């Protein structure tokens, strides 16, 4: 009898222990949705919030070759052993691009003087798990909106679209189409996990700088199984007066495009856009909408994200493949990858926009960037930049140019108003002014037509290499000359034709101004032509 009582006690204790453990497990899952989803993933085989697919299974639309082979992810490859959800890591197969390799030593930080030139904010998803009952209610209310099923995206210009698996490309089209329609919320057109939604949303943002009204964050509601049931897009204030904002954006872009289109080679166009953005944009971490191309092109103030998206947008309009690349330079950072011919190059306009402006981060290989820049996120799937820039010395300024008084071509010297007489004063006064300046009337270029013609003649005569030429203008003409260099008009007015005669493509100019007195300036043009 005593023995039977001991057995019953042991069974009672065991039952009590299992009951309490079960309750504890329920509480843990209730307060840890990600664990719940992982349990559901193991039980049901469905993707959890992370979007990861259980070992040994393939997503419905994925061929086996879309996933890394055993051991891929080691030996310098950026692709993790479990490739990101919904990503086709082999999208570059047959496109001539090499696989990017992460630097062996990640950047510890930006070089001295560059630490503040960051500001990229990674895409953020506000994710909320809901009960199946609420999901059923949403399903009865929400629509898919425009699915964008008729849309097509050229992989040459939209690589983030190309790197998605087919079903995720459907979701990409849907998000893009609904953003174009300013739709606030919709239900996904295909089954997608939280992780997949995040990747697709990031892909849309990275491919489409023209969506300047779309914020870099969104909301997502998902069920216990991890499947997303609602996507909510966020928009910035430009939507309140969209037609006006769109017009300003297009006009600002066209001001740069008009000068770039006049050039022949893609390299010359790229250089023009690079220089123009440095002229019209200032770095300001407090700038509004600073993750958008709009902030750089229209507001003239941005951070690295705005510089990079503005550069991407204009290059796309010129028909030159250009990608938005994100990673770290000690902190979150954004730059560009541009394709010239069959070769890809890194370009960081933000880090070139310094005092003085440089080409230190213009058309560089991954090896050249390795000490300062490392890609992350989806950008690791972009093509590798495996060669040095066109012309190994591209953008390398000579010591003579670097020592000039006015070292920043984007901010020409501004002289205070001297109150001098204009150039149309009576003859006697003009003679006195010329005498005071120590010049003769035939040395003065009275208008922009004469100024441009003289600059072209002198530039061609100077030849290639480090050269200097000068001419004299009335003080009243200086503000017009200054605007010409700020807007880029000078390039199409005389530089482009001069370079054709010299049979070269590359050109750097810094201006230096000397007050002569009598209402005249001597303008020194310190040029490096090669």
Short mmCIF file of C-alpha atoms in Angstrom, two decimals:
data_model
loop_
_atom_site.label_atom_id
_atom_site.label_comp_id
_atom_site.label_asym_id
_atom_site.label_seq_id
_atom_site.Cartn_x
_atom_site.Cartn_y
_atom_site.Cartn_z
CA UNK A 1 0.00 0.00 0.00
CA UNK A 2 2.80 2.33 0.97
CA UNK A 3 4.59 1.53 -2.29
CA UNK A 4 1.45 2.38 -4.32
CA UNK A 5 1.16 5.72 -2.49
CA UNK A 6 4.77 6.59 -3.37
CA UNK A 7 4.10 5.84 -7.05
CA UNK A 8 0.95 8.02 -7.02
CA UNK A 9 2.89 10.86 -5.37
CA UNK A 10 5.60 10.64 -8.03
CA UNK A 11 3.01 10.71 -10.82
CA UNK A 12 1.28 13.69 -9.22
CA UNK A 13 4.57 15.58 -8.91
CA UNK A 14 5.46 14.78 -12.54
CA UNK A 15 2.06 15.95 -13.78
CA UNK A 16 2.30 19.15 -11.72
CA UNK A 17 5.80 19.84 -13.09
CA UNK A 18 4.71 19.33 -16.71
CA UNK A 19 1.65 21.54 -16.19
CA UNK A 20 3.74 24.37 -14.72
CA UNK A 21 6.37 24.05 -17.47
CA UNK A 22 3.63 24.29 -20.08
CA UNK A 23 2.22 27.41 -18.46
CA UNK A 24 5.67 28.93 -18.33
CA UNK A 25 6.17 28.16 -22.02
CA UNK A 26 2.87 29.84 -22.88
CA UNK A 27 3.90 32.95 -20.94
CA UNK A 28 7.31 33.05 -22.63
CA UNK A 29 5.74 32.80 -26.06
CA UNK A 30 3.16 35.42 -25.20
CA UNK A 31 5.88 37.90 -24.33
CA UNK A 32 8.26 36.85 -27.10
CA UNK A 33 6.47 36.87 -30.51
CA UNK A 34 9.62 36.01 -32.39
CA UNK A 35 9.96 32.76 -30.42
CA UNK A 36 6.30 32.01 -31.12
CA UNK A 37 6.86 32.47 -34.81
CA UNK A 38 9.94 30.25 -34.76
CA UNK A 39 7.95 27.51 -33.01
CA UNK A 40 5.24 27.88 -35.60
CA UNK A 41 7.90 27.72 -38.27
CA UNK A 42 9.19 24.41 -36.92
CA UNK A 43 5.71 22.95 -36.53
CA UNK A 44 4.05 24.25 -39.73
CA UNK A 45 7.09 24.74 -41.96
CA UNK A 46 6.00 28.36 -42.63
CA UNK A 47 8.37 31.37 -42.69
CA UNK A 48 8.69 33.26 -39.44
CA UNK A 49 9.08 37.02 -38.99
CA UNK A 50 12.75 36.77 -39.88
CA UNK A 51 11.74 35.36 -43.24
CA UNK A 52 14.17 32.46 -42.92
CA UNK A 53 13.26 29.18 -44.57
CA UNK A 54 13.67 26.00 -42.49
CA UNK A 55 16.75 23.98 -43.31
CA UNK A 56 16.25 21.64 -46.23
CA UNK A 57 13.27 23.55 -47.63
CA UNK A 58 13.07 25.96 -50.55
CA UNK A 59 10.71 28.90 -50.91
CA UNK A 60 7.95 28.01 -53.40
CA UNK A 61 9.41 30.20 -56.19
CA UNK A 62 13.08 29.44 -55.63
CA UNK A 63 15.18 27.11 -57.70
CA UNK A 64 17.95 25.24 -55.85
CA UNK A 65 20.60 27.31 -57.60
CA UNK A 66 19.09 30.48 -56.11
CA UNK A 67 20.46 29.52 -52.71
CA UNK A 68 24.15 29.39 -51.77
CA UNK A 69 25.84 26.05 -52.10
CA UNK A 70 27.36 24.32 -49.09
CA UNK A 71 30.18 26.38 -47.72
CA UNK A 72 29.24 29.56 -49.60
CA UNK A 73 29.49 32.51 -47.28
CA UNK A 74 33.02 31.68 -46.23
CA UNK A 75 36.32 32.62 -47.81
CA UNK A 76 35.56 36.31 -48.35
CA UNK A 77 32.13 35.99 -49.99
CA UNK A 78 29.58 38.44 -48.55
CA UNK A 79 26.74 35.98 -48.90
CA UNK A 80 25.80 34.41 -45.56
CA UNK A 81 25.34 30.67 -45.24
CA UNK A 82 21.59 31.29 -45.18
CA UNK A 83 21.00 33.88 -47.89
CA UNK A 84 18.60 36.71 -47.05
CA UNK A 85 14.92 35.81 -47.43
CA UNK A 86 13.57 36.23 -50.92
CA UNK A 87 16.98 37.06 -52.44
CA UNK A 88 18.41 35.39 -55.52
CA UNK A 89 22.13 35.71 -54.84
CA UNK A 90 22.95 34.44 -58.31
CA UNK A 91 21.12 37.21 -60.17
CA UNK A 92 24.38 38.45 -61.71
CA UNK A 93 25.03 35.13 -63.46
CA UNK A 94 25.54 35.85 -67.13
CA UNK A 95 25.61 39.63 -66.63
CA UNK A 96 29.38 39.98 -66.47
CA UNK A 97 29.55 41.22 -62.89
CA UNK A 98 31.90 39.86 -60.25
CA UNK A 99 30.87 39.02 -56.69
CA UNK A 100 31.67 41.65 -54.09
CA UNK A 101 34.10 40.66 -51.33
CA UNK A 102 33.91 42.27 -47.92
CA UNK A 103 37.09 43.98 -46.69
CA UNK A 104 39.15 41.67 -44.48
CA UNK A 105 39.20 44.40 -41.86
CA UNK A 106 35.94 46.37 -41.60
CA UNK A 107 36.42 50.17 -41.51
CA UNK A 108 37.13 51.26 -37.96
CA UNK A 109 35.95 54.76 -38.76
CA UNK A 110 36.06 57.52 -41.31
CA UNK A 111 39.33 59.33 -42.10
CA UNK A 112 40.03 62.48 -40.14
CA UNK A 113 37.69 65.24 -41.19
CA UNK A 114 35.06 62.88 -42.67
CA UNK A 115 33.45 61.54 -39.52
CA UNK A 116 30.53 63.94 -39.76
CA UNK A 117 29.82 63.26 -43.45
CA UNK A 118 27.46 60.36 -42.85
CA UNK A 119 23.73 60.53 -42.13
CA UNK A 120 22.29 57.52 -43.98
CA UNK A 121 19.38 55.98 -42.07
CA UNK A 122 18.67 52.30 -42.82
CA UNK A 123 15.12 51.31 -43.74
CA UNK A 124 13.02 50.63 -40.66
CA UNK A 125 9.93 48.47 -40.39
CA UNK A 126 7.43 48.96 -37.56
CA UNK A 127 6.24 45.37 -37.15
CA UNK A 128 3.24 44.25 -35.10
CA UNK A 129 1.97 40.74 -34.52
CA UNK A 130 -1.82 40.37 -34.51
CA UNK A 131 -4.27 37.55 -33.77
CA UNK A 132 -5.76 35.53 -36.58
CA UNK A 133 -9.20 37.03 -35.83
CA UNK A 134 -7.90 40.54 -36.48
CA UNK A 135 -6.14 39.30 -39.60
CA UNK A 136 -9.44 37.89 -40.88
CA UNK A 137 -11.10 41.26 -40.26
CA UNK A 138 -8.33 43.10 -42.14
CA UNK A 139 -8.63 40.65 -45.02
CA UNK A 140 -12.26 41.68 -45.39
CA UNK A 141 -11.42 45.40 -45.38
CA UNK A 142 -8.10 45.80 -47.19
CA UNK A 143 -7.49 45.60 -50.90
CA UNK A 144 -4.25 44.95 -52.77
CA UNK A 145 -4.37 48.34 -54.47
CA UNK A 146 -2.52 48.57 -57.77
CA UNK A 147 -0.51 45.36 -58.10
CA UNK A 148 1.69 46.83 -60.83
CA UNK A 149 1.49 43.52 -62.68
CA UNK A 150 2.12 45.20 -66.04
CA UNK A 151 5.31 46.91 -64.90
CA UNK A 152 8.76 45.88 -66.09
CA UNK A 153 12.14 46.86 -64.66
CA UNK A 154 15.41 46.57 -66.56
CA UNK A 155 17.99 44.77 -64.37
CA UNK A 156 20.67 47.04 -65.83
CA UNK A 157 19.11 50.02 -64.05
CA UNK A 158 17.13 48.34 -61.27
CA UNK A 159 19.47 45.71 -59.77
CA UNK A 160 17.61 45.40 -56.47
CA UNK A 161 14.54 44.27 -58.38
CA UNK A 162 16.66 41.76 -60.28
CA UNK A 163 18.11 40.23 -57.12
CA UNK A 164 14.66 39.29 -55.78
CA UNK A 165 13.03 35.93 -56.35
CA UNK A 166 9.96 35.96 -58.69
CA UNK A 167 7.24 36.13 -56.03
CA UNK A 168 9.06 38.93 -54.25
CA UNK A 169 9.31 40.78 -57.56
CA UNK A 170 5.50 40.75 -57.59
CA UNK A 171 5.49 42.36 -54.15
CA UNK A 172 8.10 44.89 -55.35
CA UNK A 173 5.83 45.93 -58.22
CA UNK A 174 2.89 46.24 -55.84
CA UNK A 175 4.77 48.46 -53.36
CA UNK A 176 6.13 50.63 -56.18
CA UNK A 177 2.71 51.03 -57.83
CA UNK A 178 0.96 51.86 -54.54
CA UNK A 179 3.68 54.40 -53.67
CA UNK A 180 3.09 56.05 -57.06
CA UNK A 181 -0.64 56.15 -56.24
CA UNK A 182 0.01 57.50 -52.69
CA UNK A 183 -1.87 54.50 -51.23
CA UNK A 184 -1.59 54.35 -47.46
CA UNK A 185 -2.21 50.66 -46.73
CA UNK A 186 -2.82 47.44 -48.63
CA UNK A 187 -2.58 43.68 -48.26
CA UNK A 188 0.35 41.90 -49.95
CA UNK A 189 -0.45 40.37 -53.32
CA UNK A 190 1.67 37.32 -52.43
CA UNK A 191 2.45 35.50 -49.19
CA UNK A 192 5.44 37.17 -47.57
CA UNK A 193 7.19 37.06 -44.22
CA UNK A 194 8.19 40.14 -42.28
CA UNK A 195 11.80 39.71 -43.37
CA UNK A 196 10.80 39.42 -47.01
CA UNK A 197 8.66 42.57 -46.83
CA UNK A 198 11.57 44.50 -45.38
CA UNK A 199 13.93 43.36 -48.13
CA UNK A 200 11.44 44.19 -50.86
CA UNK A 201 10.63 47.61 -49.44
CA UNK A 202 14.36 48.38 -49.20
CA UNK A 203 14.81 47.21 -52.80
CA UNK A 204 12.11 49.61 -54.02
CA UNK A 205 13.64 52.53 -52.11
CA UNK A 206 17.15 51.74 -53.34
CA UNK A 207 16.11 51.44 -56.99
CA UNK A 208 13.82 54.46 -57.25
CA UNK A 209 15.19 57.85 -56.14
CA UNK A 210 12.33 59.51 -58.03
CA UNK A 211 9.97 58.42 -55.20
CA UNK A 212 11.12 61.40 -53.13
CA UNK A 213 7.80 61.58 -51.28
CA UNK A 214 8.15 58.06 -49.85
CA UNK A 215 9.64 57.85 -46.36
CA UNK A 216 12.27 55.20 -45.60
CA UNK A 217 10.06 53.53 -43.00
CA UNK A 218 6.85 51.51 -43.14
CA UNK A 219 4.53 49.47 -40.91
CA UNK A 220 3.62 45.81 -41.18
CA UNK A 221 1.12 43.61 -39.36
CA UNK A 222 1.72 39.87 -39.35
CA UNK A 223 0.04 36.74 -38.00
CA UNK A 224 1.32 34.12 -35.59
CA UNK A 225 2.62 32.16 -38.59
CA UNK A 226 4.81 35.12 -39.55
CA UNK A 227 2.89 35.95 -42.73
CA UNK A 228 2.35 39.67 -43.33
CA UNK A 229 -1.28 40.78 -43.79
CA UNK A 230 -0.99 44.58 -44.04
CA UNK A 231 1.65 47.03 -45.29
CA UNK A 232 1.39 50.72 -44.44
CA UNK A 233 3.49 53.27 -46.35
CA UNK A 234 4.63 56.60 -44.93
CA UNK A 235 4.94 59.81 -46.95
CA UNK A 236 6.66 63.14 -46.32
CA UNK A 237 5.29 66.70 -46.53
CA UNK A 238 5.90 67.10 -50.26
CA UNK A 239 2.68 65.17 -50.78
CA UNK A 240 0.71 68.15 -49.45
CA UNK A 241 1.58 70.15 -52.58
CA UNK A 242 2.71 67.37 -54.84
CA UNK A 243 2.33 69.04 -58.23
CA UNK A 244 4.45 71.97 -57.12
CA UNK A 245 7.02 69.67 -55.48
CA UNK A 246 7.23 67.46 -58.57
CA UNK A 247 7.72 70.49 -60.81
CA UNK A 248 10.51 71.87 -58.61
CA UNK A 249 12.20 68.47 -58.51
CA UNK A 250 12.13 68.05 -62.29
CA UNK A 251 13.31 71.62 -62.92
CA UNK A 252 16.23 71.24 -60.51
CA UNK A 253 17.25 67.97 -62.16
CA UNK A 254 16.91 69.44 -65.64
CA UNK A 255 19.26 72.29 -64.72
CA UNK A 256 21.99 69.68 -64.28
CA UNK A 257 20.87 67.39 -67.09
CA UNK A 258 20.93 70.15 -69.71
CA UNK A 259 24.65 70.67 -69.20
CA UNK A 260 25.49 66.98 -68.99
CA UNK A 261 23.60 66.04 -72.16
CA UNK A 262 25.83 68.34 -74.22
CA UNK A 263 28.86 66.16 -73.45
CA UNK A 264 29.82 63.15 -75.54
CA UNK A 265 31.28 60.45 -73.28
CA UNK A 266 29.60 58.85 -70.27
CA UNK A 267 32.68 59.67 -68.20
CA UNK A 268 32.43 63.37 -69.05
CA UNK A 269 28.72 63.35 -68.21
CA UNK A 270 29.38 61.60 -64.93
CA UNK A 271 32.09 64.09 -63.99
CA UNK A 272 29.78 66.99 -64.85
CA UNK A 273 26.99 65.62 -62.61
CA UNK A 274 29.48 64.92 -59.82
CA UNK A 275 30.75 68.50 -59.94
CA UNK A 276 27.31 70.07 -60.33
CA UNK A 277 25.96 68.28 -57.24
CA UNK A 278 28.88 69.56 -55.19
CA UNK A 279 28.06 73.07 -56.42
CA UNK A 280 24.35 73.04 -55.63
CA UNK A 281 24.34 70.93 -52.44
CA UNK A 282 25.76 71.57 -48.98
CA UNK A 283 26.11 68.94 -46.28
CA UNK A 284 23.71 69.54 -43.40
CA UNK A 285 22.77 66.75 -41.02
CA UNK A 286 19.73 68.81 -39.93
CA UNK A 287 18.38 69.13 -43.47
CA UNK A 288 14.75 68.11 -43.92
CA UNK A 289 13.90 65.00 -45.96
CA UNK A 290 17.65 64.32 -46.07
CA UNK A 291 17.21 60.70 -47.15
CA UNK A 292 15.73 61.86 -50.47
CA UNK A 293 17.06 63.21 -53.77
CA UNK A 294 14.66 66.13 -53.29
CA UNK A 295 16.67 67.48 -50.35
CA UNK A 296 19.84 67.73 -52.46
CA UNK A 297 18.37 68.93 -55.75
CA UNK A 298 15.62 71.29 -54.56
CA UNK A 299 16.54 72.31 -51.01
CA UNK A 300 20.30 72.31 -51.64
CA UNK A 301 21.04 70.69 -48.26
CA UNK A 302 21.34 67.02 -47.45
CA UNK A 303 23.42 64.16 -46.06
CA UNK A 304 25.13 61.28 -47.87
CA UNK A 305 21.81 59.60 -48.67
CA UNK A 306 20.48 62.68 -50.44
CA UNK A 307 23.70 63.24 -52.39
CA UNK A 308 23.74 59.59 -53.50
CA UNK A 309 20.08 59.47 -54.53
CA UNK A 310 20.34 62.74 -56.46
CA UNK A 311 23.42 61.41 -58.28
CA UNK A 312 21.63 58.13 -58.98
CA UNK A 313 18.52 59.85 -60.33
CA UNK A 314 20.36 62.16 -62.75
CA UNK A 315 22.63 59.39 -64.00
CA UNK A 316 19.56 57.21 -64.61
CA UNK A 317 18.01 60.02 -66.65
CA UNK A 318 21.20 60.16 -68.73
CA UNK A 319 20.90 56.44 -69.47
CA UNK A 320 23.97 55.54 -67.41
CA UNK A 321 23.47 52.65 -64.93
CA UNK A 322 23.98 53.97 -61.41
CA UNK A 323 23.12 52.24 -58.14
CA UNK A 324 22.46 53.39 -54.60
CA UNK A 325 24.90 51.58 -52.32
CA UNK A 326 24.69 51.42 -48.52
CA UNK A 327 27.07 50.20 -45.89
CA UNK A 328 29.35 51.47 -43.20
CA UNK A 329 32.24 53.89 -43.04
CA UNK A 330 32.52 53.55 -39.30
CA UNK A 331 28.86 54.65 -39.21
CA UNK A 332 25.93 54.07 -41.57
CA UNK A 333 26.79 55.60 -44.94
CA UNK A 334 25.55 55.74 -48.55
CA UNK A 335 27.37 56.24 -51.83
CA UNK A 336 27.00 55.08 -55.47
CA UNK A 337 28.16 52.46 -57.92
CA UNK A 338 28.23 53.56 -61.57
CA UNK A 339 28.70 51.42 -64.66
CA UNK A 340 30.88 52.82 -67.45
CA UNK A 341 31.31 50.45 -70.35
CA UNK A 342 31.49 47.01 -68.75
CA UNK A 343 33.17 48.13 -65.54
CA UNK A 344 31.67 49.21 -62.22
CA UNK A 345 33.10 51.99 -60.04
CA UNK A 346 32.46 53.40 -56.57
CA UNK A 347 31.62 57.11 -56.35
CA UNK A 348 31.17 59.04 -53.09
CA UNK A 349 30.08 62.57 -53.99
CA UNK A 350 29.58 63.47 -50.32
CA UNK A 351 33.19 62.78 -49.41
CA UNK A 352 34.45 64.67 -52.46
CA UNK A 353 32.41 67.76 -51.46
CA UNK A 354 35.04 69.07 -49.06
CA UNK A 355 37.17 72.20 -48.80
CA UNK A 356 38.78 72.00 -51.28
CA UNK A 357 36.58 69.82 -53.48
CA UNK A 358 38.38 66.68 -54.67
CA UNK A 359 38.11 63.53 -56.78
CA UNK A 360 39.56 61.33 -54.06
CA UNK A 361 36.42 59.16 -54.00
CA UNK A 362 35.51 59.35 -57.68
CA UNK A 363 35.44 56.13 -59.75
CA UNK A 364 37.36 53.88 -57.40
CA UNK A 365 37.62 50.12 -57.03
CA UNK A 366 36.42 48.13 -54.02
CA UNK A 367 40.07 47.63 -53.11
CA UNK A 368 40.61 51.38 -53.04
CA UNK A 369 37.50 51.80 -50.87
CA UNK A 370 38.22 48.86 -48.57
CA UNK A 371 39.87 50.86 -45.80
CA UNK A 372 36.97 53.31 -45.52
CA UNK A 373 33.82 51.76 -47.02
CA UNK A 374 32.19 48.35 -46.55
CA UNK A 375 28.84 47.36 -48.01
CA UNK A 376 26.09 45.72 -46.01
CA UNK A 377 22.43 44.74 -46.39
CA UNK A 378 21.24 44.13 -49.93
CA UNK A 379 24.12 46.17 -51.35
CA UNK A 380 26.48 43.22 -50.94
CA UNK A 381 24.66 41.66 -53.91
CA UNK A 382 25.53 44.57 -56.22
CA UNK A 383 28.35 43.92 -58.73
CA UNK A 384 31.92 44.24 -57.51
CA UNK A 385 34.07 47.20 -58.54
CA UNK A 386 37.23 45.37 -59.48
CA UNK A 387 39.32 47.88 -61.42
CA UNK A 388 40.72 51.33 -60.85
CA UNK A 389 39.00 54.33 -62.35
CA UNK A 390 39.36 55.24 -66.02
CA UNK A 391 42.79 56.77 -66.00
CA UNK A 392 44.60 55.75 -62.83
CA UNK A 393 45.21 59.38 -61.88
CA UNK A 394 41.60 60.53 -62.38
CA UNK A 395 40.87 63.49 -60.15
CA UNK A 396 44.39 63.76 -58.74
CA UNK A 397 45.08 67.46 -58.41
CA UNK A 398 48.60 68.80 -58.78
CA UNK A 399 50.40 70.50 -55.92
CA UNK A 400 50.17 73.82 -57.76
CA UNK A 401 46.40 73.62 -57.96
CA UNK A 402 46.03 72.50 -54.38
CA UNK A 403 47.97 75.54 -53.15
CA UNK A 404 45.74 78.13 -54.81
CA UNK A 405 44.13 80.87 -52.76
CA UNK A 406 40.61 79.85 -53.73
CA UNK A 407 40.73 76.07 -53.45
CA UNK A 408 37.00 75.32 -53.61
CA UNK A 409 35.50 75.66 -57.11
CA UNK A 410 31.97 75.21 -55.71
CA UNK A 411 32.26 78.40 -53.63
CA UNK A 412 33.98 81.11 -55.69
CA UNK A 413 35.41 84.10 -53.91
CA UNK A 414 32.94 86.88 -53.18
CA UNK A 415 34.29 90.39 -52.99
CA UNK A 416 32.48 93.21 -51.18
CA UNK A 417 30.84 95.84 -53.35
CA UNK A 418 33.37 98.58 -53.94
CA UNK A 419 30.81 101.09 -55.08
CA UNK A 420 32.87 101.59 -58.26
CA UNK A 421 31.47 103.02 -61.43
CA UNK A 422 30.01 100.74 -64.06
CA UNK A 423 31.70 100.15 -67.39
CA UNK A 424 29.34 102.45 -69.30
CA UNK A 425 30.53 105.69 -67.61
CA UNK A 426 31.52 108.58 -69.78
CA UNK A 427 34.73 108.20 -71.76
CA UNK A 428 36.82 110.44 -69.55
CA UNK A 429 35.92 108.57 -66.39
CA UNK A 430 36.57 105.24 -68.09
CA UNK A 431 40.07 106.33 -69.10
CA UNK A 432 40.81 107.22 -65.48
CA UNK A 433 39.53 103.84 -64.29
CA UNK A 434 41.66 101.96 -66.83
CA UNK A 435 44.68 103.98 -65.82
CA UNK A 436 44.03 103.21 -62.15
CA UNK A 437 43.81 99.49 -62.96
CA UNK A 438 46.94 99.60 -65.10
CA UNK A 439 45.24 98.06 -68.12
CA UNK A 440 44.06 99.04 -71.58
CA UNK A 441 40.53 98.89 -72.97
CA UNK A 442 41.33 96.03 -75.35
CA UNK A 443 42.23 93.79 -72.40
CA UNK A 444 38.72 93.98 -70.91
CA UNK A 445 36.03 91.41 -71.73
CA UNK A 446 32.92 93.53 -71.33
CA UNK A 447 30.26 90.79 -71.65
CA UNK A 448 29.86 87.03 -71.25
CA UNK A 449 30.06 86.34 -74.99
CA UNK A 450 33.49 87.95 -75.18
CA UNK A 451 34.54 86.33 -71.90
CA UNK A 452 33.66 82.80 -73.10
CA UNK A 453 35.34 83.32 -76.48
CA UNK A 454 38.52 84.54 -74.77
CA UNK A 455 38.51 81.65 -72.29
CA UNK A 456 38.18 79.08 -75.08
CA UNK A 457 41.02 80.67 -77.05
CA UNK A 458 43.29 80.82 -74.02
CA UNK A 459 42.46 77.29 -72.85
CA UNK A 460 43.23 75.77 -76.24
CA UNK A 461 46.43 77.80 -76.48
CA UNK A 462 47.49 76.68 -72.98
CA UNK A 463 47.33 73.02 -73.96
CA UNK A 464 47.12 70.08 -71.57
CA UNK A 465 48.52 69.66 -68.07
CA UNK A 466 48.69 72.22 -65.23
CA UNK A 467 48.14 75.63 -66.81
CA UNK A 468 46.98 79.12 -65.91
CA UNK A 469 45.40 81.79 -68.07
CA UNK A 470 43.76 85.07 -67.11
CA UNK A 471 41.60 87.84 -68.44
CA UNK A 472 40.07 91.06 -67.16
CA UNK A 473 36.38 91.76 -66.60
CA UNK A 474 34.40 94.69 -65.19
CA UNK A 475 33.53 94.30 -61.54
CA UNK A 476 29.85 94.41 -62.52
CA UNK A 477 30.28 91.21 -64.58
CA UNK A 478 31.74 89.12 -61.76
CA UNK A 479 28.42 87.95 -60.29
CA UNK A 480 27.38 86.63 -63.74
CA UNK A 481 30.70 84.81 -64.16
CA UNK A 482 30.32 83.34 -60.70
CA UNK A 483 26.83 82.03 -61.49
CA UNK A 484 28.14 80.44 -64.68
CA UNK A 485 30.58 78.31 -62.69
CA UNK A 486 28.04 77.53 -59.98
CA UNK A 487 25.41 76.36 -62.49
CA UNK A 488 27.84 74.57 -64.79
CA UNK A 489 27.03 76.79 -67.81
CA UNK A 490 30.73 77.49 -68.32
CA UNK A 491 31.26 73.87 -69.42
CA UNK A 492 28.96 73.97 -72.41
CA UNK A 493 29.86 77.58 -73.27
CA UNK A 494 33.58 77.05 -73.78
CA UNK A 495 35.14 74.05 -71.99
CA UNK A 496 33.43 71.29 -74.00
CA UNK A 497 34.53 72.70 -77.37
CA UNK A 498 38.03 73.42 -76.09
CA UNK A 499 38.47 69.85 -74.85
CA UNK A 500 37.39 68.53 -78.25
CA UNK A 501 40.09 70.62 -79.91
CA UNK A 502 42.62 69.42 -77.35
CA UNK A 503 41.35 65.83 -77.81
CA UNK A 504 41.07 65.19 -74.07
CA UNK A 505 38.13 64.60 -71.71
CA UNK A 506 39.23 65.46 -68.21
CA UNK A 507 39.24 68.97 -66.82
CA UNK A 508 39.50 70.62 -63.39
CA UNK A 509 39.32 74.37 -62.80
CA UNK A 510 39.83 76.64 -59.79
CA UNK A 511 39.31 80.39 -59.99
CA UNK A 512 41.42 83.05 -58.33
CA UNK A 513 40.40 86.71 -58.45
CA UNK A 514 42.50 89.85 -58.09
CA UNK A 515 41.05 93.32 -57.63
CA UNK A 516 42.84 95.76 -59.95
CA UNK A 517 41.07 98.93 -58.90
CA UNK A 518 38.98 101.22 -61.07
CA UNK A 519 36.12 98.72 -61.03
CA UNK A 520 37.99 95.83 -62.68
CA UNK A 521 38.92 92.27 -61.72
CA UNK A 522 41.61 90.02 -63.15
CA UNK A 523 40.33 86.42 -63.17
CA UNK A 524 42.98 83.68 -63.03
CA UNK A 525 41.85 80.31 -64.38
CA UNK A 526 44.02 77.59 -62.87
CA UNK A 527 43.25 74.51 -64.93
CA UNK A 528 44.35 70.90 -65.04
CA UNK A 529 43.51 69.34 -68.43
CA UNK A 530 44.34 65.72 -69.26
#
